[in-house]
Every structure is written in C-alpha cells, then in structure tokens.
Amino acid sequence: MPPLVRLLAKRLGTSLIVLVGVSILIFAIARVIPGDPARIALGPNATTEAVAALRERLHLNESVVTQYGYFVSDLLHGDLGVSLYTNRPVTTDIGDFLPATLELVIVSGLMMVLLGVPLGIISARYRGSWVDHTARFLTLLGVSAPSFVWAVILMLIFAYFIHIFPIAGRVSDSITVQPVTGFMLIDTLIHGNIEAFGDAIWHIILPAFALALSGIGQAARLVRSNMVETYDKPYIEMAEAYGFPERKIARKYAFRPSMIPSLTIIGLDFAAMLGNAFLVEAVYAWPGLSRYGVAVILRKDLNAIVGTVLIISAMFLIVNLVVDLLVSIINPRIRLSQRAS
C-alpha cells in the first residue's frame, strides 16, 4: 500500500474514533445543561400535557444511554432530528447556515496565509533591522487580543467612524441573490452579477480580517522563528558563501524547511477559526452556522446542539487530515516512516 494511502487510512480511522467520542461527550453535556428543553421550546404558557407530550416525542423520559441509541439510529439514516428553535430538520438548518461560515473561514484563512507568511519571511530576511522590529510589533499586536475584540474595534473604526465598510450582513438589503451553492461570492459569479460580487466582497472583508488577525500574527511569528533558526544551518552559510542570491536562499533553502513545523500550527489556527467565528458572526450579524450554534445553545435545542458540534468537529478533523497529507508531501521522511511501518 502506498505510504500516503496508508497515512490517509490511519488518519481516517482515528478521526472516526474521535467523532464518536465527541458525539458521546456533547450528547451527555447537552442533557445536563439546566433547563427543560420541552418547556423552553413551548414557552412558559404551555400546558403540562403539551410539555409531557413533547418530552415523550423527544425520548427525554428515557435514560441517556437509550436516548443516545435513538440518536445513533437516526444518524445512520442521515437524520439529526428536528430543531426546536427553527422547527425544521437540523440537516436543513446546517445546509443553509454552514456555507456562510465556511465562506467566512476560507477567506480568513487565505488572509492568514497571504499576509502572515510573507510578513514572517520579510521579518526573518531582514532580522534585526527596523523592518523586523516593525513586523514583530504588528504580529504581537495581532495575537494580543481575541478575534471578537478585533471585530468590535474594526467595526467602530472602519464602519462606524470612517464609514468605509458595511456593518452587518453578507450583501446590501437592496441586492437579491438567488442561492445556488450557498457561497455568496460563488453564487454572484454564477449569476454574472458583478455588482453583487463586489458588494459581497465589501461585506466579508471586515469580519474575515477580524477573524484572521490573530492567525496572521501567529503565522508570521512561527515562520520568522523557524526561518531564523534555519538561517543558522551550515547549508545556508554555504549557499551564502557561494554567492547565491539572497532571494533564492530565502525562498528555496530557508522557507521550505521552515514551513514543515509551521504548517501544522497554521492548519490548527485555520481549524480553530470555525470556533472563533461564533462571536465574530454575532458582532457582524453574519448568518452562519456559528451564530446559529449560539442561538440553539441558549435555547437548549438538543438536536441542533449535537448536530452543530459534530459538523464543526468534522470540519476540524478534515483540516487536520489535509495538513497531515501536505506535511507528508513536503517532508519525505514522513512518507519513508509510513513505508517502514
């Protein structure tokens, strides 16, 4: 079996075990949160009979083990139950809200890589100079506050005081886009609506940058640290002694080895954006899965809570899997170790 296929099979098996563990954990935690889901769903004016009937329908009178058995049985048939918050199937809610969050996270991830990695390379290349000190100050500023704090700060500066960017939503109220994929940037291009595409970009820049700021700082600091360490290696000194261009040394001989340890952390930061998006989406009224998750937690919507957490966990595991494959492609020693095992 090829090493990459063996690595993929091993990681998929581990991911499946993790998902099962997450489902058991979140299923148990959701049921010990104070409050009666049936009473919360029906409201304080509901009759005792109506609440009892809903509890019976949701199997809340059964043991937690029995409830989990019903959940697994439904899950194997692709059914996550009905949300008490929206009165729709949870799978439908996830299908409607997930694309908005994925679009936000993907744009944020692109910002993190396209801004953080070059900043780290420049900082390492001009280490000890004013360029390095300025870059290190900016990266420290980026990681000094969580994403939701930057979300509020950026909104106050660029949306409230300067009026450059819109405050909330994915597009302006005057623009209507018929959903196809759920990704606003893609749907506007499918319909050939360039005006709506530009408006969608203008709406996503601020929340995406707020979500990416911490990752940008982290990526830049990691790349700089690893490249500075690589610059002290003998083969770098030999390349400099032979008169290789500084740009070639930085790009080919210092950057690529430095990316191997950095890539794993950058991947984890990208996956963590799915969780950090909760409060950013709330600040910018972004209609995504993270905002939906906050709403269902506050209403103790058991089916929606478990479904939302499982989807976010699955996304996290997928990102880790992709990162592992990329690292194994960049680093031949990992492929050789897989062949040896």
mmCIF file of C-alpha atoms in Angstrom:
data_model
loop_
_atom_site.group_PDB
_atom_site.id
_atom_site.type_symbol
_atom_site.label_atom_id
_atom_site.label_comp_id
_atom_site.label_asym_id
_atom_site.label_seq_id
_atom_site.Cartn_x
_atom_site.Cartn_y
_atom_site.Cartn_z
ATOM 1 C CA MET A 1 0.000 0.000 0.000
ATOM 2 C CA PRO A 2 1.430 3.445 -0.920
ATOM 3 C CA PRO A 3 2.600 5.480 2.119
ATOM 4 C CA LEU A 4 0.155 8.344 1.518
ATOM 5 C CA VAL A 5 -2.782 5.942 1.243
ATOM 6 C CA ARG A 6 -1.664 4.206 4.439
ATOM 7 C CA LEU A 7 -1.387 7.564 6.208
ATOM 8 C CA LEU A 8 -4.814 8.591 4.926
ATOM 9 C CA ALA A 9 -6.417 5.329 6.112
ATOM 10 C CA LYS A 10 -4.827 5.640 9.538
ATOM 11 C CA ARG A 11 -5.921 9.262 9.959
ATOM 12 C CA LEU A 12 -9.466 8.478 8.777
ATOM 13 C CA GLY A 13 -9.765 5.686 11.343
ATOM 14 C CA THR A 14 -8.506 7.967 14.116
ATOM 15 C CA SER A 15 -10.878 10.740 13.015
ATOM 16 C CA LEU A 16 -13.858 8.370 13.116
ATOM 17 C CA ILE A 17 -12.998 7.333 16.678
ATOM 18 C CA VAL A 18 -12.662 10.997 17.676
ATOM 19 C CA LEU A 19 -16.055 11.834 16.152
ATOM 20 C CA VAL A 20 -17.709 9.012 18.084
ATOM 21 C CA GLY A 21 -16.103 10.276 21.291
ATOM 22 C CA VAL A 22 -17.196 13.857 20.565
ATOM 23 C CA SER A 23 -20.766 12.728 19.883
ATOM 24 C CA ILE A 24 -20.941 10.866 23.214
ATOM 25 C CA LEU A 25 -19.422 13.779 25.116
ATOM 26 C CA ILE A 26 -21.565 16.544 23.626
ATOM 27 C CA PHE A 27 -24.684 14.359 23.833
ATOM 28 C CA ALA A 28 -24.132 13.883 27.565
ATOM 29 C CA ILE A 29 -23.199 17.527 28.225
ATOM 30 C CA ALA A 30 -26.228 18.847 26.320
ATOM 31 C CA ARG A 31 -28.513 16.839 28.581
ATOM 32 C CA VAL A 32 -27.045 18.049 31.871
ATOM 33 C CA ILE A 33 -27.399 21.738 30.990
ATOM 34 C CA PRO A 34 -30.006 23.243 33.362
ATOM 35 C CA GLY A 35 -33.478 23.658 31.907
ATOM 36 C CA ASP A 36 -36.194 21.538 30.336
ATOM 37 C CA PRO A 37 -35.853 21.582 26.524
ATOM 38 C CA ALA A 38 -39.553 20.865 26.054
ATOM 39 C CA ARG A 39 -40.609 23.717 28.359
ATOM 40 C CA ILE A 40 -38.121 26.128 26.745
ATOM 41 C CA ALA A 41 -39.357 25.194 23.265
ATOM 42 C CA LEU A 42 -43.073 25.537 24.057
ATOM 43 C CA GLY A 43 -42.780 28.587 26.297
ATOM 44 C CA PRO A 44 -43.956 29.326 29.840
ATOM 45 C CA ASN A 45 -47.640 29.363 28.866
ATOM 46 C CA ALA A 46 -47.701 25.810 27.503
ATOM 47 C CA THR A 47 -49.817 23.267 29.305
ATOM 48 C CA THR A 48 -48.293 20.452 31.312
ATOM 49 C CA GLU A 49 -49.838 17.932 28.909
ATOM 50 C CA ALA A 50 -48.210 19.590 25.895
ATOM 51 C CA VAL A 51 -44.821 19.627 27.607
ATOM 52 C CA ALA A 52 -45.194 15.978 28.609
ATOM 53 C CA ALA A 53 -46.149 15.019 25.044
ATOM 54 C CA LEU A 54 -43.088 16.791 23.622
ATOM 55 C CA ARG A 55 -40.827 15.154 26.190
ATOM 56 C CA GLU A 56 -42.237 11.793 25.174
ATOM 57 C CA ARG A 57 -41.660 12.547 21.490
ATOM 58 C CA LEU A 58 -38.062 13.567 22.184
ATOM 59 C CA HIS A 59 -37.469 10.463 24.369
ATOM 60 C CA LEU A 60 -36.441 12.740 27.260
ATOM 61 C CA ASN A 61 -38.090 10.408 29.769
ATOM 62 C CA GLU A 62 -35.721 7.610 28.743
ATOM 63 C CA SER A 63 -32.213 7.081 30.099
ATOM 64 C CA VAL A 64 -29.308 8.947 28.467
ATOM 65 C CA VAL A 65 -27.992 5.662 27.049
ATOM 66 C CA THR A 66 -31.343 4.894 25.430
ATOM 67 C CA GLN A 67 -31.560 8.442 24.064
ATOM 68 C CA TYR A 68 -28.094 8.084 22.551
ATOM 69 C CA GLY A 69 -29.197 4.820 20.949
ATOM 70 C CA TYR A 70 -32.115 6.601 19.260
ATOM 71 C CA PHE A 71 -29.729 9.358 18.149
ATOM 72 C CA VAL A 72 -27.234 6.930 16.579
ATOM 73 C CA SER A 73 -30.030 5.036 14.834
ATOM 74 C CA ASP A 74 -31.369 8.267 13.305
ATOM 75 C CA LEU A 75 -27.857 9.469 12.451
ATOM 76 C CA LEU A 76 -27.126 6.314 10.464
ATOM 77 C CA HIS A 77 -30.169 7.198 8.348
ATOM 78 C CA GLY A 78 -28.901 10.760 7.821
ATOM 79 C CA ASP A 79 -31.373 12.237 10.296
ATOM 80 C CA LEU A 80 -30.208 14.654 13.014
ATOM 81 C CA GLY A 81 -33.722 15.314 14.243
ATOM 82 C CA VAL A 82 -35.837 18.469 14.229
ATOM 83 C CA SER A 83 -34.640 21.753 15.676
ATOM 84 C CA LEU A 84 -36.875 23.140 18.417
ATOM 85 C CA TYR A 85 -35.523 26.603 17.551
ATOM 86 C CA THR A 86 -36.468 26.699 13.847
ATOM 87 C CA ASN A 87 -38.955 23.778 13.664
ATOM 88 C CA ARG A 88 -37.008 22.459 10.692
ATOM 89 C CA PRO A 89 -34.767 19.409 10.248
ATOM 90 C CA VAL A 90 -31.321 20.093 11.684
ATOM 91 C CA THR A 91 -29.750 18.887 8.439
ATOM 92 C CA THR A 92 -31.694 21.581 6.574
ATOM 93 C CA ASP A 93 -30.520 24.257 9.012
ATOM 94 C CA ILE A 94 -26.912 23.103 8.692
ATOM 95 C CA GLY A 95 -27.180 23.128 4.898
ATOM 96 C CA ASP A 96 -28.476 26.707 4.997
ATOM 97 C CA PHE A 97 -26.059 28.156 7.562
ATOM 98 C CA LEU A 98 -22.823 26.199 7.012
ATOM 99 C CA PRO A 99 -21.856 27.755 3.630
ATOM 100 C CA ALA A 100 -21.818 31.267 5.128
ATOM 101 C CA THR A 101 -19.448 30.179 7.905
ATOM 102 C CA LEU A 102 -17.222 28.196 5.536
ATOM 103 C CA GLU A 103 -17.002 31.171 3.182
ATOM 104 C CA LEU A 104 -16.005 33.455 6.053
ATOM 105 C CA VAL A 105 -13.434 30.980 7.385
ATOM 106 C CA ILE A 106 -11.933 30.272 3.942
ATOM 107 C CA VAL A 107 -11.477 33.984 3.213
ATOM 108 C CA SER A 108 -9.987 34.440 6.684
ATOM 109 C CA GLY A 109 -7.639 31.503 6.097
ATOM 110 C CA LEU A 110 -6.488 32.994 2.796
ATOM 111 C CA MET A 111 -5.805 36.290 4.561
ATOM 112 C CA MET A 112 -3.853 34.464 7.261
ATOM 113 C CA VAL A 113 -1.618 32.695 4.736
ATOM 114 C CA LEU A 114 -1.252 35.521 2.192
ATOM 115 C CA LEU A 115 -0.468 38.153 4.843
ATOM 116 C CA GLY A 116 1.062 36.206 7.730
ATOM 117 C CA VAL A 117 3.539 34.019 5.825
ATOM 118 C CA PRO A 118 5.081 36.857 3.706
ATOM 119 C CA LEU A 119 5.280 39.023 6.826
ATOM 120 C CA GLY A 120 7.215 36.265 8.597
ATOM 121 C CA ILE A 121 9.532 35.786 5.594
ATOM 122 C CA ILE A 122 10.291 39.519 5.392
ATOM 123 C CA SER A 123 10.860 39.690 9.133
ATOM 124 C CA ALA A 124 13.302 36.763 9.017
ATOM 125 C CA ARG A 125 15.110 38.005 5.926
ATOM 126 C CA TYR A 126 15.740 41.438 7.487
ATOM 127 C CA ARG A 127 16.150 40.134 11.037
ATOM 128 C CA GLY A 128 17.485 42.684 13.493
ATOM 129 C CA SER A 129 16.549 45.670 11.296
ATOM 130 C CA TRP A 130 13.748 48.190 11.705
ATOM 131 C CA VAL A 131 11.701 46.126 9.230
ATOM 132 C CA ASP A 132 11.982 43.125 11.547
ATOM 133 C CA HIS A 133 11.097 45.151 14.638
ATOM 134 C CA THR A 134 8.074 46.712 12.915
ATOM 135 C CA ALA A 135 6.832 43.328 11.687
ATOM 136 C CA ARG A 136 7.271 41.779 15.138
ATOM 137 C CA PHE A 137 5.339 44.639 16.723
ATOM 138 C CA LEU A 138 2.463 44.184 14.259
ATOM 139 C CA THR A 139 2.335 40.421 14.835
ATOM 140 C CA LEU A 140 2.385 40.895 18.603
ATOM 141 C CA LEU A 141 -0.483 43.353 18.225
ATOM 142 C CA GLY A 142 -2.431 40.785 16.222
ATOM 143 C CA VAL A 143 -2.153 37.996 18.809
ATOM 144 C CA SER A 144 -2.672 40.287 21.811
ATOM 145 C CA ALA A 145 -6.478 40.235 21.631
ATOM 146 C CA PRO A 146 -9.102 37.609 20.670
ATOM 147 C CA SER A 147 -10.994 37.802 17.405
ATOM 148 C CA PHE A 148 -14.232 39.199 18.825
ATOM 149 C CA VAL A 149 -12.333 42.140 20.377
ATOM 150 C CA TRP A 150 -10.798 42.956 16.997
ATOM 151 C CA ALA A 151 -14.245 42.558 15.452
ATOM 152 C CA VAL A 152 -15.636 45.302 17.686
ATOM 153 C CA ILE A 153 -12.587 47.558 17.242
ATOM 154 C CA LEU A 154 -12.574 47.240 13.443
ATOM 155 C CA MET A 155 -16.322 47.830 13.278
ATOM 156 C CA LEU A 156 -16.045 51.006 15.364
ATOM 157 C CA ILE A 157 -13.155 52.358 13.292
ATOM 158 C CA PHE A 158 -13.968 51.349 9.711
ATOM 159 C CA ALA A 159 -17.762 51.020 9.799
ATOM 160 C CA TYR A 160 -18.960 53.494 12.419
ATOM 161 C CA PHE A 161 -16.462 56.383 12.411
ATOM 162 C CA ILE A 162 -14.968 56.256 8.889
ATOM 163 C CA HIS A 163 -17.909 54.555 7.079
ATOM 164 C CA ILE A 164 -15.701 52.554 4.704
ATOM 165 C CA PHE A 165 -17.187 49.083 5.215
ATOM 166 C CA PRO A 166 -20.761 47.932 5.935
ATOM 167 C CA ILE A 167 -21.672 46.967 9.481
ATOM 168 C CA ALA A 168 -23.623 43.737 9.048
ATOM 169 C CA GLY A 169 -24.872 41.078 6.648
ATOM 170 C CA ARG A 170 -23.446 39.346 3.570
ATOM 171 C CA VAL A 171 -24.827 41.767 0.960
ATOM 172 C CA SER A 172 -26.728 45.041 0.994
ATOM 173 C CA ASP A 173 -30.504 44.933 1.519
ATOM 174 C CA SER A 174 -31.075 46.298 -1.990
ATOM 175 C CA ILE A 175 -29.339 43.289 -3.582
ATOM 176 C CA THR A 176 -31.023 39.922 -4.010
ATOM 177 C CA VAL A 177 -29.020 36.823 -4.922
ATOM 178 C CA GLN A 178 -30.724 33.519 -5.677
ATOM 179 C CA PRO A 179 -28.795 30.864 -3.709
ATOM 180 C CA VAL A 180 -27.188 28.054 -5.678
ATOM 181 C CA THR A 181 -24.241 26.833 -3.606
ATOM 182 C CA GLY A 182 -24.856 28.972 -0.515
ATOM 183 C CA PHE A 183 -21.464 30.659 -1.007
ATOM 184 C CA MET A 184 -22.333 34.272 -1.768
ATOM 185 C CA LEU A 185 -19.136 35.022 -3.701
ATOM 186 C CA ILE A 186 -19.640 31.971 -5.921
ATOM 187 C CA ASP A 187 -23.394 32.481 -6.392
ATOM 188 C CA THR A 188 -22.952 36.094 -7.520
ATOM 189 C CA LEU A 189 -20.435 34.955 -10.143
ATOM 190 C CA ILE A 190 -22.715 32.120 -11.279
ATOM 191 C CA HIS A 191 -25.466 34.668 -11.920
ATOM 192 C CA GLY A 192 -22.960 37.024 -13.577
ATOM 193 C CA ASN A 193 -23.848 39.805 -11.137
ATOM 194 C CA ILE A 194 -20.536 41.657 -10.808
ATOM 195 C CA GLU A 195 -22.112 44.438 -8.739
ATOM 196 C CA ALA A 196 -23.380 41.912 -6.196
ATOM 197 C CA PHE A 197 -19.982 40.155 -6.208
ATOM 198 C CA GLY A 198 -18.206 43.393 -5.354
ATOM 199 C CA ASP A 199 -20.777 44.139 -2.663
ATOM 200 C CA ALA A 200 -20.310 40.662 -1.159
ATOM 201 C CA ILE A 201 -16.536 41.148 -1.058
ATOM 202 C CA TRP A 202 -17.014 44.526 0.616
ATOM 203 C CA HIS A 203 -19.193 42.910 3.291
ATOM 204 C CA ILE A 204 -16.856 39.984 4.023
ATOM 205 C CA ILE A 205 -13.552 41.894 4.290
ATOM 206 C CA LEU A 206 -14.070 43.310 7.792
ATOM 207 C CA PRO A 207 -15.350 40.180 9.591
ATOM 208 C CA ALA A 208 -12.827 37.978 7.762
ATOM 209 C CA PHE A 209 -9.929 40.258 8.696
ATOM 210 C CA ALA A 210 -11.089 40.394 12.320
ATOM 211 C CA LEU A 211 -11.228 36.600 12.387
ATOM 212 C CA ALA A 212 -7.821 36.285 10.675
ATOM 213 C CA LEU A 213 -5.823 38.867 12.671
ATOM 214 C CA SER A 214 -4.768 36.506 15.422
ATOM 215 C CA GLY A 215 -3.845 33.829 12.876
ATOM 216 C CA ILE A 216 -1.870 36.333 10.798
ATOM 217 C CA GLY A 217 0.220 37.250 13.837
ATOM 218 C CA GLN A 218 0.696 33.609 14.811
ATOM 219 C CA ALA A 219 1.688 32.552 11.284
ATOM 220 C CA ALA A 220 4.165 35.406 10.919
ATOM 221 C CA ARG A 221 5.785 34.704 14.284
ATOM 222 C CA LEU A 222 6.111 30.977 13.553
ATOM 223 C CA VAL A 223 7.525 31.442 10.060
ATOM 224 C CA ARG A 224 10.012 34.047 11.305
ATOM 225 C CA SER A 225 11.131 31.908 14.236
ATOM 226 C CA ASN A 226 11.633 28.794 12.104
ATOM 227 C CA MET A 227 13.371 30.678 9.296
ATOM 228 C CA VAL A 228 15.763 32.435 11.692
ATOM 229 C CA GLU A 229 16.652 29.018 13.104
ATOM 230 C CA THR A 230 17.123 27.651 9.576
ATOM 231 C CA TYR A 231 19.366 30.580 8.612
ATOM 232 C CA ASP A 232 21.884 29.319 11.203
ATOM 233 C CA LYS A 233 22.190 25.940 9.481
ATOM 234 C CA PRO A 234 25.524 25.117 7.774
ATOM 235 C CA TYR A 235 23.977 24.643 4.316
ATOM 236 C CA ILE A 236 22.587 28.198 4.424
ATOM 237 C CA GLU A 237 26.033 29.545 5.297
ATOM 238 C CA MET A 238 27.482 27.501 2.415
ATOM 239 C CA ALA A 239 24.905 28.914 -0.006
ATOM 240 C CA GLU A 240 25.757 32.440 1.128
ATOM 241 C CA ALA A 241 29.455 31.710 0.770
ATOM 242 C CA TYR A 242 28.910 30.525 -2.810
ATOM 243 C CA GLY A 243 27.191 33.811 -3.568
ATOM 244 C CA PHE A 244 23.642 32.544 -4.113
ATOM 245 C CA PRO A 245 21.103 35.385 -4.442
ATOM 246 C CA GLU A 246 19.546 36.317 -1.101
ATOM 247 C CA ARG A 247 16.054 35.975 -2.555
ATOM 248 C CA LYS A 248 16.769 32.415 -3.730
ATOM 249 C CA ILE A 249 18.247 31.465 -0.347
ATOM 250 C CA ALA A 250 15.211 32.837 1.482
ATOM 251 C CA ARG A 251 12.675 31.234 -0.845
ATOM 252 C CA LYS A 252 14.218 27.852 -1.634
ATOM 253 C CA TYR A 253 16.637 26.961 1.142
ATOM 254 C CA ALA A 254 15.214 28.711 4.214
ATOM 255 C CA PHE A 255 11.463 28.970 3.643
ATOM 256 C CA ARG A 256 10.552 25.424 2.580
ATOM 257 C CA PRO A 257 12.183 23.599 5.557
ATOM 258 C CA SER A 258 10.711 26.215 7.887
ATOM 259 C CA MET A 259 7.194 25.592 6.620
ATOM 260 C CA ILE A 260 7.135 21.971 7.803
ATOM 261 C CA PRO A 261 6.708 22.805 11.531
ATOM 262 C CA SER A 262 4.776 25.998 10.763
ATOM 263 C CA LEU A 263 2.205 24.311 8.523
ATOM 264 C CA THR A 264 0.783 22.204 11.345
ATOM 265 C CA ILE A 265 0.154 25.223 13.599
ATOM 266 C CA ILE A 266 -1.238 27.273 10.718
ATOM 267 C CA GLY A 267 -3.627 24.412 9.939
ATOM 268 C CA LEU A 268 -4.739 24.245 13.567
ATOM 269 C CA ASP A 269 -5.295 28.023 13.577
ATOM 270 C CA PHE A 270 -7.388 27.693 10.418
ATOM 271 C CA ALA A 271 -9.495 24.955 12.002
ATOM 272 C CA ALA A 272 -9.844 26.989 15.204
ATOM 273 C CA MET A 273 -11.451 29.781 13.170
ATOM 274 C CA LEU A 274 -14.590 27.634 12.986
ATOM 275 C CA GLY A 275 -14.916 28.016 16.757
ATOM 276 C CA ASN A 276 -13.718 31.618 16.914
ATOM 277 C CA ALA A 277 -16.337 32.564 14.329
ATOM 278 C CA PHE A 278 -19.096 32.293 16.966
ATOM 279 C CA LEU A 279 -18.669 35.795 18.387
ATOM 280 C CA VAL A 280 -17.431 37.385 15.154
ATOM 281 C CA GLU A 281 -20.623 36.287 13.418
ATOM 282 C CA ALA A 282 -22.649 37.667 16.309
ATOM 283 C CA VAL A 283 -20.908 41.069 16.082
ATOM 284 C CA TYR A 284 -21.421 41.391 12.319
ATOM 285 C CA ALA A 285 -24.845 39.674 12.209
ATOM 286 C CA TRP A 286 -23.311 37.093 9.848
ATOM 287 C CA PRO A 287 -25.929 34.391 9.135
ATOM 288 C CA GLY A 288 -23.614 31.434 9.628
ATOM 289 C CA LEU A 289 -23.559 28.130 11.476
ATOM 290 C CA SER A 290 -21.591 29.545 14.403
ATOM 291 C CA ARG A 291 -24.225 32.194 15.100
ATOM 292 C CA TYR A 292 -26.902 29.525 14.748
ATOM 293 C CA GLY A 293 -24.969 27.396 17.261
ATOM 294 C CA VAL A 294 -25.047 30.151 19.869
ATOM 295 C CA ALA A 295 -28.803 30.562 19.412
ATOM 296 C CA VAL A 296 -29.570 26.842 19.828
ATOM 297 C CA ILE A 297 -27.320 26.548 22.890
ATOM 298 C CA LEU A 298 -29.177 29.386 24.606
ATOM 299 C CA ARG A 299 -32.469 27.586 23.873
ATOM 300 C CA LYS A 300 -31.118 24.144 24.831
ATOM 301 C CA ASP A 301 -32.085 22.785 21.430
ATOM 302 C CA LEU A 302 -30.560 19.329 21.935
ATOM 303 C CA ASN A 303 -30.680 18.039 18.354
ATOM 304 C CA ALA A 304 -29.297 21.263 16.910
ATOM 305 C CA ILE A 305 -26.532 21.485 19.530
ATOM 306 C CA VAL A 306 -25.274 17.979 18.822
ATOM 307 C CA GLY A 307 -25.555 18.437 15.049
ATOM 308 C CA THR A 308 -23.709 21.768 15.069
ATOM 309 C CA VAL A 309 -20.866 20.491 17.259
ATOM 310 C CA LEU A 310 -20.488 17.329 15.168
ATOM 311 C CA ILE A 311 -20.243 19.314 11.931
ATOM 312 C CA ILE A 312 -17.667 21.732 13.375
ATOM 313 C CA SER A 313 -15.689 18.793 14.797
ATOM 314 C CA ALA A 314 -15.778 17.060 11.417
ATOM 315 C CA MET A 315 -14.516 20.224 9.714
ATOM 316 C CA PHE A 316 -11.714 20.465 12.281
ATOM 317 C CA LEU A 317 -10.688 16.860 11.634
ATOM 318 C CA ILE A 318 -10.804 17.338 7.858
ATOM 319 C CA VAL A 319 -8.459 20.324 8.114
ATOM 320 C CA ASN A 320 -6.058 18.321 10.292
ATOM 321 C CA LEU A 321 -6.165 15.471 7.790
ATOM 322 C CA VAL A 322 -5.328 17.807 4.899
ATOM 323 C CA VAL A 323 -2.473 19.346 6.903
ATOM 324 C CA ASP A 324 -1.035 15.902 7.691
ATOM 325 C CA LEU A 325 -1.111 14.998 3.998
ATOM 326 C CA LEU A 326 0.540 18.283 2.992
ATOM 327 C CA VAL A 327 3.283 17.852 5.587
ATOM 328 C CA SER A 328 3.921 14.285 4.406
ATOM 329 C CA ILE A 329 4.204 15.542 0.815
ATOM 330 C CA ILE A 330 6.637 18.313 1.801
ATOM 331 C CA ASN A 331 8.664 16.117 4.170
ATOM 332 C CA PRO A 332 9.815 12.839 2.539
ATOM 333 C CA ARG A 333 10.883 11.416 5.918
ATOM 334 C CA ILE A 334 7.227 11.032 6.916
ATOM 335 C CA ARG A 335 6.496 9.032 3.771
ATOM 336 C CA LEU A 336 9.518 6.842 4.438
ATOM 337 C CA SER A 337 8.420 6.250 8.026
ATOM 338 C CA GLN A 338 4.970 5.205 6.764
ATOM 339 C CA ARG A 339 6.595 2.738 4.345
ATOM 340 C CA ALA A 340 8.769 1.341 7.123
ATOM 341 C CA SER A 341 5.788 0.825 9.431
#
